[in-house]
PDB file of C-alpha atoms in Angstrom:
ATOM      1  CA  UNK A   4       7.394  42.921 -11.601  1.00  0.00           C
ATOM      2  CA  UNK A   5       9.309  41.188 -13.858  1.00  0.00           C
ATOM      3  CA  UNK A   6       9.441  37.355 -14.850  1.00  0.00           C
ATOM      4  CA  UNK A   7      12.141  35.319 -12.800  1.00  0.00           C
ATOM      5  CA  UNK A   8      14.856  33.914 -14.987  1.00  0.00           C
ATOM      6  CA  UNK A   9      16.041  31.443 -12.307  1.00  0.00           C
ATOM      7  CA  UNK A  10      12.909  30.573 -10.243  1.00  0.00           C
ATOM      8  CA  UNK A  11      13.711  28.159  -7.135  1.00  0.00           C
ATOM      9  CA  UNK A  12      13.080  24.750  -6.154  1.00  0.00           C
ATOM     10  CA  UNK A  13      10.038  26.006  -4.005  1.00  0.00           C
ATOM     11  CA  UNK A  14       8.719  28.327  -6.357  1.00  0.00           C
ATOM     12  CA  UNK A  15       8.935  25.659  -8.989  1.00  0.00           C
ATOM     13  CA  UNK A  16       7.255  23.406  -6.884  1.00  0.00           C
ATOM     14  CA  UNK A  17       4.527  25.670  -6.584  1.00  0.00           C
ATOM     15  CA  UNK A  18       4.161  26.310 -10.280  1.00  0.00           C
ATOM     16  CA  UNK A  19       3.740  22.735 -10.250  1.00  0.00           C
ATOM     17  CA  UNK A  20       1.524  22.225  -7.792  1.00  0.00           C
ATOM     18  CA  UNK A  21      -1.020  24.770  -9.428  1.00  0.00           C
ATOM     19  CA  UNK A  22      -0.797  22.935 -12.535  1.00  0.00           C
ATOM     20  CA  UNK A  23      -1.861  19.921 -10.845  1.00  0.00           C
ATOM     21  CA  UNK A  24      -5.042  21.513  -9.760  1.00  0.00           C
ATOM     22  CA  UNK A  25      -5.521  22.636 -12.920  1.00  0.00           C
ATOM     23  CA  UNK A  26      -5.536  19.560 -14.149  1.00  0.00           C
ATOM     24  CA  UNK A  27      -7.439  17.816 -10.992  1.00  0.00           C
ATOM     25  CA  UNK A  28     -10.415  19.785 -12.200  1.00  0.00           C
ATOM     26  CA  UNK A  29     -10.114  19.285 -15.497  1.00  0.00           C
ATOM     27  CA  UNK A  30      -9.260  22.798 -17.103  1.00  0.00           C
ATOM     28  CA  UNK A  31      -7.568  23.622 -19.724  1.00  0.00           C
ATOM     29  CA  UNK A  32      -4.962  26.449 -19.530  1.00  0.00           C
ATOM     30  CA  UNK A  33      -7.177  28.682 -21.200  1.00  0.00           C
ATOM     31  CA  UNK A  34     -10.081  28.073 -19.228  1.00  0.00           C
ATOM     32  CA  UNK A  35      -7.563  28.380 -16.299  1.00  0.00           C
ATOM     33  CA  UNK A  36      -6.472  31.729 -17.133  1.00  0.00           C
ATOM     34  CA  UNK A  37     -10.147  33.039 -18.055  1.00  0.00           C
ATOM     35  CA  UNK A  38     -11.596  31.785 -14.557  1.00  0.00           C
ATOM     36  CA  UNK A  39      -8.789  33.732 -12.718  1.00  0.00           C
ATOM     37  CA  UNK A  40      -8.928  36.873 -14.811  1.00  0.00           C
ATOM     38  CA  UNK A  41      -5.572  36.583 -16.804  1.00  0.00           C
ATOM     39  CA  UNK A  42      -4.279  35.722 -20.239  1.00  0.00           C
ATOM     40  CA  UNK A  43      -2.851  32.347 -21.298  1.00  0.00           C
ATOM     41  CA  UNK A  44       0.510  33.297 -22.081  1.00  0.00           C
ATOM     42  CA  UNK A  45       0.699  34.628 -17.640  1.00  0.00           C
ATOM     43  CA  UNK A  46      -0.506  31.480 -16.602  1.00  0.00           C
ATOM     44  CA  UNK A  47       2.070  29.794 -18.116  1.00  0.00           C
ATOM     45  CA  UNK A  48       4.582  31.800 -16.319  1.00  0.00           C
ATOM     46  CA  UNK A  49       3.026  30.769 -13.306  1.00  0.00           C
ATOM     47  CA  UNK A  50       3.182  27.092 -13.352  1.00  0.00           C
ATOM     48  CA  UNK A  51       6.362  27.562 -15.151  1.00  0.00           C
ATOM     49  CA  UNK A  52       7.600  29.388 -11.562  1.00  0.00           C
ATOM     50  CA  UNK A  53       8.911  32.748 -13.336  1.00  0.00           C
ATOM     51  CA  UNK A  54       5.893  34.358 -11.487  1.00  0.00           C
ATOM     52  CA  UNK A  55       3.595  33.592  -8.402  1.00  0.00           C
ATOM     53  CA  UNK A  56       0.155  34.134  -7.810  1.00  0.00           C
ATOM     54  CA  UNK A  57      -2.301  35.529  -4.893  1.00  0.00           C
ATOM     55  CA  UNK A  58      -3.497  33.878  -2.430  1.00  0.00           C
ATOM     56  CA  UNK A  59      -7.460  34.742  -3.363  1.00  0.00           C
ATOM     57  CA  UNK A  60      -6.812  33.242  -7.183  1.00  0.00           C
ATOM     58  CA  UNK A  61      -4.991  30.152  -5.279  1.00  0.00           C
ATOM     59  CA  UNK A  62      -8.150  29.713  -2.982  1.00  0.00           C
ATOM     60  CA  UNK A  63     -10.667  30.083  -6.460  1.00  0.00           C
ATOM     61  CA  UNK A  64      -8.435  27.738  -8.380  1.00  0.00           C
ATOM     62  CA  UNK A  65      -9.077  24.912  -5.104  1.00  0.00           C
ATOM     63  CA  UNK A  66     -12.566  25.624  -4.701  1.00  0.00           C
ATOM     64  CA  UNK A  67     -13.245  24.440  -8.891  1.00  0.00           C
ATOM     65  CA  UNK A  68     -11.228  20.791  -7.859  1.00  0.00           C
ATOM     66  CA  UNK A  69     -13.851  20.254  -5.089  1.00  0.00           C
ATOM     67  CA  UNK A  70     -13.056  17.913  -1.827  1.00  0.00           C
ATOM     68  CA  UNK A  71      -9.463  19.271  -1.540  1.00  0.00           C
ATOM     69  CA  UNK A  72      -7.456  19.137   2.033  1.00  0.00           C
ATOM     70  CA  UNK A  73      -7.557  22.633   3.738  1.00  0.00           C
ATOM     71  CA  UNK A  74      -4.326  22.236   5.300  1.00  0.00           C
ATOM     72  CA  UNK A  75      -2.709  21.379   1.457  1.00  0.00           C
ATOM     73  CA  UNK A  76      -4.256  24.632   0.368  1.00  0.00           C
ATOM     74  CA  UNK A  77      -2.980  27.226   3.211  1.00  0.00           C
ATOM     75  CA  UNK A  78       0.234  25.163   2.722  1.00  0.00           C
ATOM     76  CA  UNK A  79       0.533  25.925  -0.549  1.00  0.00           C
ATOM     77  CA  UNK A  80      -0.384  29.655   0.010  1.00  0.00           C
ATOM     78  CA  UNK A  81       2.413  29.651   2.299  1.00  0.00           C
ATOM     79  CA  UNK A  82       4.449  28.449  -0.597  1.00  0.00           C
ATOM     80  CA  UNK A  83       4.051  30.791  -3.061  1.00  0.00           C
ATOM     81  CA  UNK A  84       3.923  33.523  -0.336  1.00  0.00           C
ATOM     82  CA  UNK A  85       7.553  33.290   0.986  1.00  0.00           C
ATOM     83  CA  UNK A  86      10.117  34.984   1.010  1.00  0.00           C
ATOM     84  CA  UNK A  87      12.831  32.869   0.335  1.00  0.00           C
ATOM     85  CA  UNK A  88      14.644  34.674   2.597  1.00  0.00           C
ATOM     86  CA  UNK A  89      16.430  33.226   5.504  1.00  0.00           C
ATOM     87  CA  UNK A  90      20.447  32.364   6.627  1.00  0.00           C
ATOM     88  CA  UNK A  91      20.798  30.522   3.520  1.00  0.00           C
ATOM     89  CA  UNK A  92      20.827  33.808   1.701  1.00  0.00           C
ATOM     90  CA  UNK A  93      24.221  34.627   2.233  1.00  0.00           C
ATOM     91  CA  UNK A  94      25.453  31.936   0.431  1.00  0.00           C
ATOM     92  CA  UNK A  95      23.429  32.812  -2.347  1.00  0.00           C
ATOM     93  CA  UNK A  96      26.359  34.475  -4.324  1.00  0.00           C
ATOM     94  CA  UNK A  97      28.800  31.945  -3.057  1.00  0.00           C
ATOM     95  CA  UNK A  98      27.054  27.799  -3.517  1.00  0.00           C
ATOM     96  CA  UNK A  99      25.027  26.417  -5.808  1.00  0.00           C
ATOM     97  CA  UNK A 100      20.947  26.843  -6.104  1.00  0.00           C
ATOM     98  CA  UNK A 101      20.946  22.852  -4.796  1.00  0.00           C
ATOM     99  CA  UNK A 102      22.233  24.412  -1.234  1.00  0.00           C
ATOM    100  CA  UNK A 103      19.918  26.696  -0.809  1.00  0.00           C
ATOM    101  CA  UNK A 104      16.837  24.191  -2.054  1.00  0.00           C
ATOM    102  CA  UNK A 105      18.089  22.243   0.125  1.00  0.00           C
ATOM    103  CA  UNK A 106      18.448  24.331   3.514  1.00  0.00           C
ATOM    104  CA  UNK A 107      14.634  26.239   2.187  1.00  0.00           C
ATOM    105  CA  UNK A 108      12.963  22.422   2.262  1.00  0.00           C
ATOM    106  CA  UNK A 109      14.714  21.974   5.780  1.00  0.00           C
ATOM    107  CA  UNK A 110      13.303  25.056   7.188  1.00  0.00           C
ATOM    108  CA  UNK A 111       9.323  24.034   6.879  1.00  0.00           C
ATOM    109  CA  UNK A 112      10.451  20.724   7.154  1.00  0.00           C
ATOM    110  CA  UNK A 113       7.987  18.655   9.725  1.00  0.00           C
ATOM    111  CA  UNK A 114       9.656  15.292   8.646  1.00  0.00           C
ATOM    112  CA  UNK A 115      13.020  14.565   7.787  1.00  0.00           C
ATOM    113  CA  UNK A 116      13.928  10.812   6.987  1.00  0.00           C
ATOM    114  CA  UNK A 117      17.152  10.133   5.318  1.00  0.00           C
ATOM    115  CA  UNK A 118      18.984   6.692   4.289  1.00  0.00           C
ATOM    116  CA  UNK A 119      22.716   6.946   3.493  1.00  0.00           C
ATOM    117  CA  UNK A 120      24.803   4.023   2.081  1.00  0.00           C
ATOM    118  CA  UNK A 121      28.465   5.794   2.453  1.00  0.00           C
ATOM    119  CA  UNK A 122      28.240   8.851   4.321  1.00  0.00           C
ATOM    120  CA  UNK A 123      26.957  10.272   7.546  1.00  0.00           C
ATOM    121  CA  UNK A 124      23.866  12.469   6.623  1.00  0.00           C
ATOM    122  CA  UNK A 125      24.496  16.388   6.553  1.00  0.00           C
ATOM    123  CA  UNK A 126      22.344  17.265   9.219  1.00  0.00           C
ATOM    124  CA  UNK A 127      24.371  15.062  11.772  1.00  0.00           C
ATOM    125  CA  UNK A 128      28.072  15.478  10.300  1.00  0.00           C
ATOM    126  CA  UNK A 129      30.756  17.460  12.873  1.00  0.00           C
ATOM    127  CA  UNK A 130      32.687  20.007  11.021  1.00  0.00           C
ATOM    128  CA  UNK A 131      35.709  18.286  11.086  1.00  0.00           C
ATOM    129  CA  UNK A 132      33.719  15.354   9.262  1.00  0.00           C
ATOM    130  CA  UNK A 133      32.407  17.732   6.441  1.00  0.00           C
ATOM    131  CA  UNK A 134      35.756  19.189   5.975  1.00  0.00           C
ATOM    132  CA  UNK A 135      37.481  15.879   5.605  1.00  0.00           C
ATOM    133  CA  UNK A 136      34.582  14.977   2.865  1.00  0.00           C
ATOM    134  CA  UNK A 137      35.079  18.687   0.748  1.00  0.00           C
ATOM    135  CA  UNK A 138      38.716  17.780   1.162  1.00  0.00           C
ATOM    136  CA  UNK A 139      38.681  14.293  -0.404  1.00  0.00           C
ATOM    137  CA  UNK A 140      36.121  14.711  -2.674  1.00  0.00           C
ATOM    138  CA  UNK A 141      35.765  14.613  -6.320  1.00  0.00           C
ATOM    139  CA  UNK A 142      34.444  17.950  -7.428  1.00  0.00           C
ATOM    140  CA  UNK A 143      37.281  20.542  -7.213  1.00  0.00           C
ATOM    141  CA  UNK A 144      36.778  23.412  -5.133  1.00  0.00           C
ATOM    142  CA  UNK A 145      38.342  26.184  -3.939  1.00  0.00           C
ATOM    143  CA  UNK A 146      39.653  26.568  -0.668  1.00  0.00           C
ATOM    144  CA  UNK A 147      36.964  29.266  -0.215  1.00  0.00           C
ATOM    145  CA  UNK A 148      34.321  27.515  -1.358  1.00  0.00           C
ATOM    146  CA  UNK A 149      35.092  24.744   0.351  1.00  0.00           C
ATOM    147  CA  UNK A 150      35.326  26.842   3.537  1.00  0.00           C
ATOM    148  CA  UNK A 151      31.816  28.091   2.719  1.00  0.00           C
ATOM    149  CA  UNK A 152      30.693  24.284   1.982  1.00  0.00           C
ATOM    150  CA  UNK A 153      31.295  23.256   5.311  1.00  0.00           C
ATOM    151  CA  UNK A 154      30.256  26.181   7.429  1.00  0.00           C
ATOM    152  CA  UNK A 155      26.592  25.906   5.168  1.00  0.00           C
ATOM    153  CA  UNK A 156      26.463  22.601   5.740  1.00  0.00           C
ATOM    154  CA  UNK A 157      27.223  23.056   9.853  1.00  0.00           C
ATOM    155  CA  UNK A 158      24.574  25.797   9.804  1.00  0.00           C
ATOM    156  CA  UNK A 159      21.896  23.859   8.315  1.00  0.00           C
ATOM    157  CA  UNK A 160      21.588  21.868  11.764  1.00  0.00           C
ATOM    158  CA  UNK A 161      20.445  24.570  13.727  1.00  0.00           C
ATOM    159  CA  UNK A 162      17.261  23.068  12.494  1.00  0.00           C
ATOM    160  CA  UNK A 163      17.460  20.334  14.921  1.00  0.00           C
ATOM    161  CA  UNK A 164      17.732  22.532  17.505  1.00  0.00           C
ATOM    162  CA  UNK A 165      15.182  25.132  16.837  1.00  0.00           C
ATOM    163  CA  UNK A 166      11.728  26.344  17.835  1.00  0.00           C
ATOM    164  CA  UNK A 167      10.032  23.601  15.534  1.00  0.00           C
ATOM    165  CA  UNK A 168      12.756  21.002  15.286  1.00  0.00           C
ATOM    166  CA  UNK A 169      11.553  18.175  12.403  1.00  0.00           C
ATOM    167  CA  UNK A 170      11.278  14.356  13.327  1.00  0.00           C
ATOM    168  CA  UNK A 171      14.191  13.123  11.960  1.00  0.00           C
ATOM    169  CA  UNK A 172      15.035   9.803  11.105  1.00  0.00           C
ATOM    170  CA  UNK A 173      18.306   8.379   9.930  1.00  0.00           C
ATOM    171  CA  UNK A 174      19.588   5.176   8.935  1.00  0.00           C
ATOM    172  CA  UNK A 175      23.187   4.999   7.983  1.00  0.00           C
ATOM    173  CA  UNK A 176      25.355   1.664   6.573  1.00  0.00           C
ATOM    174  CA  UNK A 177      28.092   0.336   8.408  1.00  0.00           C
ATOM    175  CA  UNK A 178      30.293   1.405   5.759  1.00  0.00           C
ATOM    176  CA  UNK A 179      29.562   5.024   5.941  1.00  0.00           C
ATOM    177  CA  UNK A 180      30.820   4.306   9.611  1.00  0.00           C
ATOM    178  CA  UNK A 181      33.765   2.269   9.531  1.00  0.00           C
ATOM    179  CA  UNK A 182      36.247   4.405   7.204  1.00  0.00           C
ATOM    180  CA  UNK A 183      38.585   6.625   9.181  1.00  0.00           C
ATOM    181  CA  UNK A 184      38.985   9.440   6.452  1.00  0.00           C
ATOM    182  CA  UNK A 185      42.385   9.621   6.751  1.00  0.00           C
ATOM    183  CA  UNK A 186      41.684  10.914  10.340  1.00  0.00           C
ATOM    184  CA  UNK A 187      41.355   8.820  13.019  1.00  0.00           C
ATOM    185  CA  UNK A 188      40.262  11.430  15.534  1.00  0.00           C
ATOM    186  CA  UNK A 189      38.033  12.973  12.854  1.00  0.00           C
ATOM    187  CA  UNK A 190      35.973   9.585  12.712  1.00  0.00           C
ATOM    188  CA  UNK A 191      36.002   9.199  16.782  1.00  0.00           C
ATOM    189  CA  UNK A 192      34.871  12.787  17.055  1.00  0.00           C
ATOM    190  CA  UNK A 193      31.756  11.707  14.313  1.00  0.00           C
ATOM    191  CA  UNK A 194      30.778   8.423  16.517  1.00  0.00           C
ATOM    192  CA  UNK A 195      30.563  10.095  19.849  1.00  0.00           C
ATOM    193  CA  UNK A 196      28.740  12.790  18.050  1.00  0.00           C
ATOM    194  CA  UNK A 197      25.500  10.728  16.422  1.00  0.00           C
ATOM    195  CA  UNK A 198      25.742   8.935  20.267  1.00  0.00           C
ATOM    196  CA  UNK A 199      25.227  12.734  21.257  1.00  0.00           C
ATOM    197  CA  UNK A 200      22.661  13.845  19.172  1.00  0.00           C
ATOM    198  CA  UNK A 201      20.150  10.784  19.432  1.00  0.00           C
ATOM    199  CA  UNK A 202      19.256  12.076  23.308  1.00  0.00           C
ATOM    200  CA  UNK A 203      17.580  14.326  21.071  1.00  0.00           C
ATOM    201  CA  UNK A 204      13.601  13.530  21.436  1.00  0.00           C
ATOM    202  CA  UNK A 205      12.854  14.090  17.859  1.00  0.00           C
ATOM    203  CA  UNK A 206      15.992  12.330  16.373  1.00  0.00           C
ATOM    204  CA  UNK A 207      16.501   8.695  15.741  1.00  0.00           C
ATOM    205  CA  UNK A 208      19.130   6.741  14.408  1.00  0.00           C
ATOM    206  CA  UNK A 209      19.808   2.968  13.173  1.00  0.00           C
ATOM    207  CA  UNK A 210      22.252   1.707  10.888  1.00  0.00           C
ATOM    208  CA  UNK A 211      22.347  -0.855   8.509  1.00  0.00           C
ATOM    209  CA  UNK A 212      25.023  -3.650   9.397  1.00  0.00           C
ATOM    210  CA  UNK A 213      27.263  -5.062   6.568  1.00  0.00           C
ATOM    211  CA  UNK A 214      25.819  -8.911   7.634  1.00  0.00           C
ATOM    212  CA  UNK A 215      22.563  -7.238   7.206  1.00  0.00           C
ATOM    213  CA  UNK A 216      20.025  -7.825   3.911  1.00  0.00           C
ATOM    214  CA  UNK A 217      22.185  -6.070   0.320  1.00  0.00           C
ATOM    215  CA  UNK A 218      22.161  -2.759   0.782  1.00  0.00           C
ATOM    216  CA  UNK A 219      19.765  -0.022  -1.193  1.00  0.00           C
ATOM    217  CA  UNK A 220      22.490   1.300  -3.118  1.00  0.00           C
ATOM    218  CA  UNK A 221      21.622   4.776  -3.557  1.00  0.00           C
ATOM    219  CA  UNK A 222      21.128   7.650  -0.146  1.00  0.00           C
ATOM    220  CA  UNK A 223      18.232   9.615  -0.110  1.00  0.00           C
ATOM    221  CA  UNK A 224      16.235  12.192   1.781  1.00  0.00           C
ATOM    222  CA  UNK A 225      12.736  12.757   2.353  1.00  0.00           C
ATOM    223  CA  UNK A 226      11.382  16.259   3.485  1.00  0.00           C
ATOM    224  CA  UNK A 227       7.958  16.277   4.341  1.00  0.00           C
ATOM    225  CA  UNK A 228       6.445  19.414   5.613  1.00  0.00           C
ATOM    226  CA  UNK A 229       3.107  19.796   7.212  1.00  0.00           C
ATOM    227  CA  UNK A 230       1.083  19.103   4.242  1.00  0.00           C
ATOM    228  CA  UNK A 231       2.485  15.707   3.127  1.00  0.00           C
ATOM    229  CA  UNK A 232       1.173  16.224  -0.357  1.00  0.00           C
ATOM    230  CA  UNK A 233       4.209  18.911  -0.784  1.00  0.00           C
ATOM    231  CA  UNK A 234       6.932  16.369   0.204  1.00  0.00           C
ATOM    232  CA  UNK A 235      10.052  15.986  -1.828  1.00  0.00           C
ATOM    233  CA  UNK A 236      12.268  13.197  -1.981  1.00  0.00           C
ATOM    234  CA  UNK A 237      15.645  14.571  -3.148  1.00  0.00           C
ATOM    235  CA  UNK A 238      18.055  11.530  -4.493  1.00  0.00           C
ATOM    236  CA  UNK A 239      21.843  11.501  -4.010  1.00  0.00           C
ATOM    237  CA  UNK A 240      23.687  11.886  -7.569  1.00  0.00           C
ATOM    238  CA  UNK A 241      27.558  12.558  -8.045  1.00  0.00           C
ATOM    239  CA  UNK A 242      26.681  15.456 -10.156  1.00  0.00           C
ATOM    240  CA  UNK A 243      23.321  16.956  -9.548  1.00  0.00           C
ATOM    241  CA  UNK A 244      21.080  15.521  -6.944  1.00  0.00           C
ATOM    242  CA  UNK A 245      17.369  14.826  -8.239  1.00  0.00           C
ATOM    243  CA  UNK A 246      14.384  16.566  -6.217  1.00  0.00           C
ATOM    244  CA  UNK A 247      11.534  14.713  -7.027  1.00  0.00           C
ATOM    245  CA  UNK A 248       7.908  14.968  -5.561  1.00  0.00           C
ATOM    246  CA  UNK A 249       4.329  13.466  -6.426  1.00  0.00           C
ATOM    247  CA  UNK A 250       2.056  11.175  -4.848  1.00  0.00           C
ATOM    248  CA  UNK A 251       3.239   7.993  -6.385  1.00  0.00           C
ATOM    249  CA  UNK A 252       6.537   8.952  -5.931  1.00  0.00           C
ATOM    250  CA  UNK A 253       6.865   9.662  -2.288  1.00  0.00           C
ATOM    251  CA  UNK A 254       4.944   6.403  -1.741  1.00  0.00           C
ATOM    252  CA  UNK A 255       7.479   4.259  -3.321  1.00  0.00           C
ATOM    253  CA  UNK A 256      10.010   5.811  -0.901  1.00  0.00           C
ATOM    254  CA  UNK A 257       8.240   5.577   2.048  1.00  0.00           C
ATOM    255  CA  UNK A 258       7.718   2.139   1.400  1.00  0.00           C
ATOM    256  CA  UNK A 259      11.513   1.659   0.361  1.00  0.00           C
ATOM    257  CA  UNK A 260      12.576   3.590   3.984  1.00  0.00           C
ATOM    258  CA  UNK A 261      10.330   1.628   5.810  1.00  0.00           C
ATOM    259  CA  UNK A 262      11.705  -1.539   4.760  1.00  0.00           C
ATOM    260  CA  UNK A 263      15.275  -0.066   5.453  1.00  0.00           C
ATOM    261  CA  UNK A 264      14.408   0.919   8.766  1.00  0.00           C
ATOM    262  CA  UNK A 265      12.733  -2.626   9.575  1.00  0.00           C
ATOM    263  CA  UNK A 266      15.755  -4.393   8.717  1.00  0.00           C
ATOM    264  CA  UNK A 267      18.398  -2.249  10.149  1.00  0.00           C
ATOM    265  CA  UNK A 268      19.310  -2.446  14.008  1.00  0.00           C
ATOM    266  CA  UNK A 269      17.626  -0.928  16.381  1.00  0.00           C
ATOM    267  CA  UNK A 270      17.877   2.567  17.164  1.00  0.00           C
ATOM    268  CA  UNK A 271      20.172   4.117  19.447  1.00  0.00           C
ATOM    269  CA  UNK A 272      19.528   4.623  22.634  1.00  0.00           C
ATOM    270  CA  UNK A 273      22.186   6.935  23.962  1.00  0.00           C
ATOM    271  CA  UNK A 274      20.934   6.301  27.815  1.00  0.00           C
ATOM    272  CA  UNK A 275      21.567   2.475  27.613  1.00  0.00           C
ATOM    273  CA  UNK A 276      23.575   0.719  30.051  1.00  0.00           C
ATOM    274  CA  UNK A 277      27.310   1.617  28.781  1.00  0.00           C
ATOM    275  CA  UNK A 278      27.981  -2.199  28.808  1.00  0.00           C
ATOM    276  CA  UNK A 279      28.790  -3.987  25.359  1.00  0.00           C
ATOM    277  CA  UNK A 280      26.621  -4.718  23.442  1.00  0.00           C
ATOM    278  CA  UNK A 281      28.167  -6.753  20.678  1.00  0.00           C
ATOM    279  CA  UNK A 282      26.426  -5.502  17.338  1.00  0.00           C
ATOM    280  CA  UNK A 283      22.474  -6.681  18.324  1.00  0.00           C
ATOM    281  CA  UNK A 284      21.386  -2.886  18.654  1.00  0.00           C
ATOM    282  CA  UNK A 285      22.847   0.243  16.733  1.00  0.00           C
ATOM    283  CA  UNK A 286      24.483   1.748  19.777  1.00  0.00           C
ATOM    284  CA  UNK A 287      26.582  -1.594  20.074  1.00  0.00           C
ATOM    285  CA  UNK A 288      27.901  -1.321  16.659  1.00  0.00           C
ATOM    286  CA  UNK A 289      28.633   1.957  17.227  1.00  0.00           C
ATOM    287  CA  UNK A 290      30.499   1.437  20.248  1.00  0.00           C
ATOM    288  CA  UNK A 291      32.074  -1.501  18.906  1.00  0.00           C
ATOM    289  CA  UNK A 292      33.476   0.599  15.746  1.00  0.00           C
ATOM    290  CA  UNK A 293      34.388   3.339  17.890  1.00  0.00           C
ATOM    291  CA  UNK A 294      36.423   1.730  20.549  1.00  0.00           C
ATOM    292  CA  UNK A 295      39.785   1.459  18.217  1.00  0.00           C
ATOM    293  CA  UNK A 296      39.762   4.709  17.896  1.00  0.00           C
ATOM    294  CA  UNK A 297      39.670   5.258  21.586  1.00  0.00           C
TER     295      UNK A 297
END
């Protein structure tokens, strides 16, 4: 089989990940490569993402770093054993790589927690929201693949709704709230929708109110799968988002998210009384900003 010439986030990340083992027990790539039976110049390949690796030589490499967590190791079996395959594919010839990174981490995605300073996050926009955004955006787009855009990004949230739905956490800024688009009825349509989709058990929502602490200026989203060690944070960027990972890393976001969430409003509670409730809970806001557009 032949090397990859544009290897994915995931298998990437896996690459990666080996390396870091590697490393953890103090190998050097040649050593590597002689204790699982290969030549230098493969190995490289395979930390490099071109190639993968079996799940035996994944097991051997573990087994030389010493106290490792089992569930880290199967997960990263898992890793480098899939596919890649799933509905994102038939975009594959149409978006960018980012897309489908993005909708792969989603799929084995036992966490999601996401901050966003101007926009309601992807996995909660209506369609009529996301095609307001690829209208009025900067990059320029086809119609057709802004059509495609918005019908990905409407798919994606079918993992909220699925056999293993993540834990998903979202705190949004008042600002990302309060703008009409253009589109009044687009905007009421998005406000009765995130009052919708927090009944969801495994979804919660708060937002960030404009008298609230300054803002953290830049969204973000953090994907945490079963093995937390394989989390990614991916940060918002005009022109290429960054998908970063790492121990030290996902800490500092945590702790960043955490402190977001503590200061925000509470969550909503969709099954509250329907009376007002001024702007001491995120359901009142929302109410409050949605009522004229009634």
């Amino acid at each position: 089989m032949g090397l990859r010439a544009n290897p994915t986030y995931r298998q990437r990340r896996f690459g990666a990940e080996l390396r870091r083992l590697r490393e953890q027990a103090d190998l050097s790539a040649q050593d590597a490569a002689s204790l699982l039976g290969m030549r230098q110049p493969q190995l490289s390949s395979i930390e490099s993402g071109r190639t993968g690796l079996s799940a035996e030589r994944v097991q051997l490499l573990a087994r030389t770093v010493g106290s490792i967590s089992r569930t880290y190791v199967d997960a990263l079996i898992d890793m480098g054993q899939r596919s890649g395959k799933g509905w994102w594919s038939e975009y594959r010839h149409v978006l960018g790589a980012a897309h489908l990174d993005l909708a792969e981490l989603e799929d084995a995605a036992h966490v999601v927690s996401t901050y966003e300073p101007m926009f309601v996050p992807g996995l909660l926009q209506t369609r009529e929201y996301a095609a307001a955004i690829h209208r009025g955006g900067y990059r320029q787009a086809t119609e057709a693949e802004q059509l495609a855009a918005v019908d990905f990004r409407v798919q994606r949230q079918v993992v909220l709704t699925g056999e293993r739905p993540p834990r998903t956490h979202a705190i949004i800024h008042e600002a990302a709230l309060s703008g009409s688009l253009g589109e009044r009825e687009v905007m009421r349509g998005q406000l009765l929708h995130l009052i919708e989709v927090s009944r969801l058990p495994h979804v919660t929502i708060q937002v960030l109110p404009f008298d609230g602490p300054v803002a953290f200026g830049t969204g973000f989203v953090m994907i945490e799968p079963q093995a937390p060690e394989l989390s990614t944070v991916i940060v918002s960027h005009i022109e290429q988002s960054l998908y970063l990972d790492g121990a030290d890393t996902m800490a500092k976001y945590r702790g960043w998210f955490a402190s977001l969430a503590e200061v925000a409003l509470p969550p909503v509670d969709a099954e509250a009384s329907p009376q007002p409730h001024a702007t001491k809970d995120s359901l009142g806001l929302i109410q409050r900003l949605l009522y004229p557009l009634l």
